[in-house]
Protein backbone atom coordinates (compact mmCIF):
# COMPACT_ATOMS: atom_id res chain seq x y z
CA UNK A 1 0.00 0.00 0.00
CA UNK A 2 2.83 2.37 0.85
CA UNK A 3 4.48 1.71 -2.52
CA UNK A 4 1.23 2.46 -4.33
CA UNK A 5 0.85 5.78 -2.52
CA UNK A 6 4.44 6.73 -3.34
CA UNK A 7 3.91 5.80 -6.96
CA UNK A 8 0.70 7.83 -7.19
CA UNK A 9 2.44 10.81 -5.58
CA UNK A 10 5.33 10.59 -8.06
CA UNK A 11 2.96 10.38 -11.01
CA UNK A 12 0.92 13.32 -9.73
CA UNK A 13 4.05 15.44 -9.28
CA UNK A 14 5.31 14.61 -12.75
CA UNK A 15 1.95 15.48 -14.30
CA UNK A 16 1.89 18.82 -12.53
CA UNK A 17 5.35 19.69 -13.81
CA UNK A 18 4.55 19.15 -17.47
CA UNK A 19 4.73 22.57 -19.09
CA UNK A 20 3.91 21.42 -22.59
CA UNK A 21 0.25 21.17 -21.63
CA UNK A 22 0.13 24.94 -21.34
CA UNK A 23 0.94 25.19 -25.04
CA UNK A 24 -2.04 23.16 -26.18
CA UNK A 25 -4.56 25.03 -28.28
CA UNK A 26 -8.01 23.63 -28.92
CA UNK A 27 -9.27 24.80 -32.30
CA UNK A 28 -12.25 22.55 -32.91
CA UNK A 29 -14.78 20.38 -31.15
CA UNK A 30 -16.82 17.45 -32.43
CA UNK A 31 -19.91 16.37 -30.53
CA UNK A 32 -21.52 13.03 -31.22
CA UNK A 33 -25.09 13.77 -30.28
CA UNK A 34 -27.36 12.50 -27.62
CA UNK A 35 -30.35 14.04 -25.91
CA UNK A 36 -28.14 16.66 -24.27
CA UNK A 37 -26.68 17.95 -27.54
CA UNK A 38 -29.75 17.90 -29.78
CA UNK A 39 -29.60 20.12 -32.85
CA UNK A 40 -33.04 19.33 -34.22
CA UNK A 41 -32.26 16.72 -36.86
CA UNK A 42 -34.68 14.24 -35.33
CA UNK A 43 -37.50 16.55 -36.39
CA UNK A 44 -36.69 15.55 -39.96
CA UNK A 45 -37.10 11.87 -39.16
CA UNK A 46 -40.29 12.03 -37.15
CA UNK A 47 -43.48 14.00 -37.60
CA UNK A 48 -43.06 16.24 -34.55
CA UNK A 49 -44.87 19.58 -34.23
CA UNK A 50 -42.53 22.47 -34.90
CA UNK A 51 -44.04 25.36 -32.95
CA UNK A 52 -43.13 24.76 -29.27
CA UNK A 53 -39.43 24.11 -29.84
CA UNK A 54 -36.63 26.68 -29.80
CA UNK A 55 -34.90 26.95 -33.20
CA UNK A 56 -35.83 23.42 -34.20
CA UNK A 57 -34.48 21.67 -31.12
CA UNK A 58 -35.92 19.86 -28.15
CA UNK A 59 -34.10 22.15 -25.73
CA UNK A 60 -35.38 25.57 -24.72
CA UNK A 61 -32.05 27.26 -25.47
CA UNK A 62 -28.40 26.52 -26.19
CA UNK A 63 -27.09 23.16 -24.98
CA UNK A 64 -23.91 22.27 -23.07
CA UNK A 65 -21.65 21.90 -26.11
CA UNK A 66 -22.52 25.38 -27.34
CA UNK A 67 -21.67 26.85 -23.93
CA UNK A 68 -18.39 24.89 -23.90
CA UNK A 69 -17.44 26.06 -27.41
CA UNK A 70 -18.16 29.64 -26.41
CA UNK A 71 -16.10 29.39 -23.21
CA UNK A 72 -13.16 27.88 -25.15
CA UNK A 73 -13.34 30.68 -27.70
CA UNK A 74 -14.08 28.38 -30.61
CA UNK A 75 -15.71 29.66 -33.74
CA UNK A 76 -19.03 27.88 -33.68
CA UNK A 77 -20.43 26.51 -36.89
CA UNK A 78 -24.19 26.38 -36.73
CA UNK A 79 -25.48 22.83 -36.33
CA UNK A 80 -27.37 21.27 -39.19
CA UNK A 81 -30.99 21.77 -38.34
CA UNK A 82 -34.48 21.41 -39.72
CA UNK A 83 -34.89 23.59 -42.83
CA UNK A 84 -38.24 25.03 -41.65
CA UNK A 85 -36.49 27.01 -38.92
CA UNK A 86 -34.65 30.29 -39.55
PDB file of C-alpha atoms in Angstrom:
ATOM      1  CA  UNK A   1       0.000   0.000   0.000  1.00  0.00           C
ATOM      2  CA  UNK A   2       2.832   2.367   0.853  1.00  0.00           C
ATOM      3  CA  UNK A   3       4.481   1.708  -2.518  1.00  0.00           C
ATOM      4  CA  UNK A   4       1.234   2.455  -4.325  1.00  0.00           C
ATOM      5  CA  UNK A   5       0.849   5.780  -2.517  1.00  0.00           C
ATOM      6  CA  UNK A   6       4.441   6.732  -3.345  1.00  0.00           C
ATOM      7  CA  UNK A   7       3.905   5.796  -6.959  1.00  0.00           C
ATOM      8  CA  UNK A   8       0.704   7.833  -7.190  1.00  0.00           C
ATOM      9  CA  UNK A   9       2.439  10.805  -5.576  1.00  0.00           C
ATOM     10  CA  UNK A  10       5.330  10.589  -8.056  1.00  0.00           C
ATOM     11  CA  UNK A  11       2.957  10.376 -11.007  1.00  0.00           C
ATOM     12  CA  UNK A  12       0.920  13.323  -9.729  1.00  0.00           C
ATOM     13  CA  UNK A  13       4.049  15.442  -9.277  1.00  0.00           C
ATOM     14  CA  UNK A  14       5.308  14.607 -12.746  1.00  0.00           C
ATOM     15  CA  UNK A  15       1.954  15.476 -14.303  1.00  0.00           C
ATOM     16  CA  UNK A  16       1.890  18.823 -12.535  1.00  0.00           C
ATOM     17  CA  UNK A  17       5.347  19.692 -13.813  1.00  0.00           C
ATOM     18  CA  UNK A  18       4.549  19.154 -17.473  1.00  0.00           C
ATOM     19  CA  UNK A  19       4.727  22.574 -19.095  1.00  0.00           C
ATOM     20  CA  UNK A  20       3.914  21.420 -22.594  1.00  0.00           C
ATOM     21  CA  UNK A  21       0.246  21.167 -21.628  1.00  0.00           C
ATOM     22  CA  UNK A  22       0.130  24.937 -21.336  1.00  0.00           C
ATOM     23  CA  UNK A  23       0.944  25.190 -25.041  1.00  0.00           C
ATOM     24  CA  UNK A  24      -2.044  23.161 -26.177  1.00  0.00           C
ATOM     25  CA  UNK A  25      -4.557  25.030 -28.278  1.00  0.00           C
ATOM     26  CA  UNK A  26      -8.010  23.631 -28.924  1.00  0.00           C
ATOM     27  CA  UNK A  27      -9.268  24.800 -32.300  1.00  0.00           C
ATOM     28  CA  UNK A  28     -12.251  22.550 -32.906  1.00  0.00           C
ATOM     29  CA  UNK A  29     -14.775  20.376 -31.154  1.00  0.00           C
ATOM     30  CA  UNK A  30     -16.816  17.446 -32.433  1.00  0.00           C
ATOM     31  CA  UNK A  31     -19.911  16.367 -30.526  1.00  0.00           C
ATOM     32  CA  UNK A  32     -21.519  13.026 -31.218  1.00  0.00           C
ATOM     33  CA  UNK A  33     -25.090  13.766 -30.285  1.00  0.00           C
ATOM     34  CA  UNK A  34     -27.358  12.501 -27.622  1.00  0.00           C
ATOM     35  CA  UNK A  35     -30.347  14.043 -25.913  1.00  0.00           C
ATOM     36  CA  UNK A  36     -28.142  16.660 -24.271  1.00  0.00           C
ATOM     37  CA  UNK A  37     -26.684  17.948 -27.544  1.00  0.00           C
ATOM     38  CA  UNK A  38     -29.748  17.896 -29.780  1.00  0.00           C
ATOM     39  CA  UNK A  39     -29.598  20.118 -32.849  1.00  0.00           C
ATOM     40  CA  UNK A  40     -33.036  19.329 -34.218  1.00  0.00           C
ATOM     41  CA  UNK A  41     -32.259  16.717 -36.861  1.00  0.00           C
ATOM     42  CA  UNK A  42     -34.678  14.242 -35.330  1.00  0.00           C
ATOM     43  CA  UNK A  43     -37.498  16.551 -36.394  1.00  0.00           C
ATOM     44  CA  UNK A  44     -36.689  15.549 -39.964  1.00  0.00           C
ATOM     45  CA  UNK A  45     -37.097  11.870 -39.162  1.00  0.00           C
ATOM     46  CA  UNK A  46     -40.293  12.031 -37.149  1.00  0.00           C
ATOM     47  CA  UNK A  47     -43.476  14.002 -37.599  1.00  0.00           C
ATOM     48  CA  UNK A  48     -43.059  16.238 -34.550  1.00  0.00           C
ATOM     49  CA  UNK A  49     -44.868  19.578 -34.225  1.00  0.00           C
ATOM     50  CA  UNK A  50     -42.528  22.475 -34.897  1.00  0.00           C
ATOM     51  CA  UNK A  51     -44.039  25.359 -32.954  1.00  0.00           C
ATOM     52  CA  UNK A  52     -43.130  24.765 -29.273  1.00  0.00           C
ATOM     53  CA  UNK A  53     -39.428  24.114 -29.843  1.00  0.00           C
ATOM     54  CA  UNK A  54     -36.630  26.678 -29.796  1.00  0.00           C
ATOM     55  CA  UNK A  55     -34.902  26.949 -33.198  1.00  0.00           C
ATOM     56  CA  UNK A  56     -35.826  23.416 -34.200  1.00  0.00           C
ATOM     57  CA  UNK A  57     -34.482  21.670 -31.117  1.00  0.00           C
ATOM     58  CA  UNK A  58     -35.923  19.855 -28.155  1.00  0.00           C
ATOM     59  CA  UNK A  59     -34.096  22.147 -25.731  1.00  0.00           C
ATOM     60  CA  UNK A  60     -35.376  25.569 -24.722  1.00  0.00           C
ATOM     61  CA  UNK A  61     -32.052  27.262 -25.472  1.00  0.00           C
ATOM     62  CA  UNK A  62     -28.401  26.522 -26.189  1.00  0.00           C
ATOM     63  CA  UNK A  63     -27.086  23.159 -24.981  1.00  0.00           C
ATOM     64  CA  UNK A  64     -23.912  22.270 -23.072  1.00  0.00           C
ATOM     65  CA  UNK A  65     -21.650  21.897 -26.108  1.00  0.00           C
ATOM     66  CA  UNK A  66     -22.522  25.384 -27.336  1.00  0.00           C
ATOM     67  CA  UNK A  67     -21.667  26.845 -23.934  1.00  0.00           C
ATOM     68  CA  UNK A  68     -18.387  24.889 -23.898  1.00  0.00           C
ATOM     69  CA  UNK A  69     -17.444  26.057 -27.407  1.00  0.00           C
ATOM     70  CA  UNK A  70     -18.160  29.643 -26.411  1.00  0.00           C
ATOM     71  CA  UNK A  71     -16.096  29.392 -23.213  1.00  0.00           C
ATOM     72  CA  UNK A  72     -13.156  27.880 -25.146  1.00  0.00           C
ATOM     73  CA  UNK A  73     -13.340  30.679 -27.700  1.00  0.00           C
ATOM     74  CA  UNK A  74     -14.081  28.376 -30.609  1.00  0.00           C
ATOM     75  CA  UNK A  75     -15.710  29.658 -33.744  1.00  0.00           C
ATOM     76  CA  UNK A  76     -19.029  27.884 -33.676  1.00  0.00           C
ATOM     77  CA  UNK A  77     -20.428  26.512 -36.890  1.00  0.00           C
ATOM     78  CA  UNK A  78     -24.190  26.376 -36.725  1.00  0.00           C
ATOM     79  CA  UNK A  79     -25.482  22.834 -36.335  1.00  0.00           C
ATOM     80  CA  UNK A  80     -27.367  21.267 -39.193  1.00  0.00           C
ATOM     81  CA  UNK A  81     -30.991  21.771 -38.342  1.00  0.00           C
ATOM     82  CA  UNK A  82     -34.478  21.408 -39.718  1.00  0.00           C
ATOM     83  CA  UNK A  83     -34.891  23.595 -42.830  1.00  0.00           C
ATOM     84  CA  UNK A  84     -38.235  25.026 -41.649  1.00  0.00           C
ATOM     85  CA  UNK A  85     -36.489  27.014 -38.918  1.00  0.00           C
ATOM     86  CA  UNK A  86     -34.649  30.294 -39.549  1.00  0.00           C
TER      87      UNK A  86
END
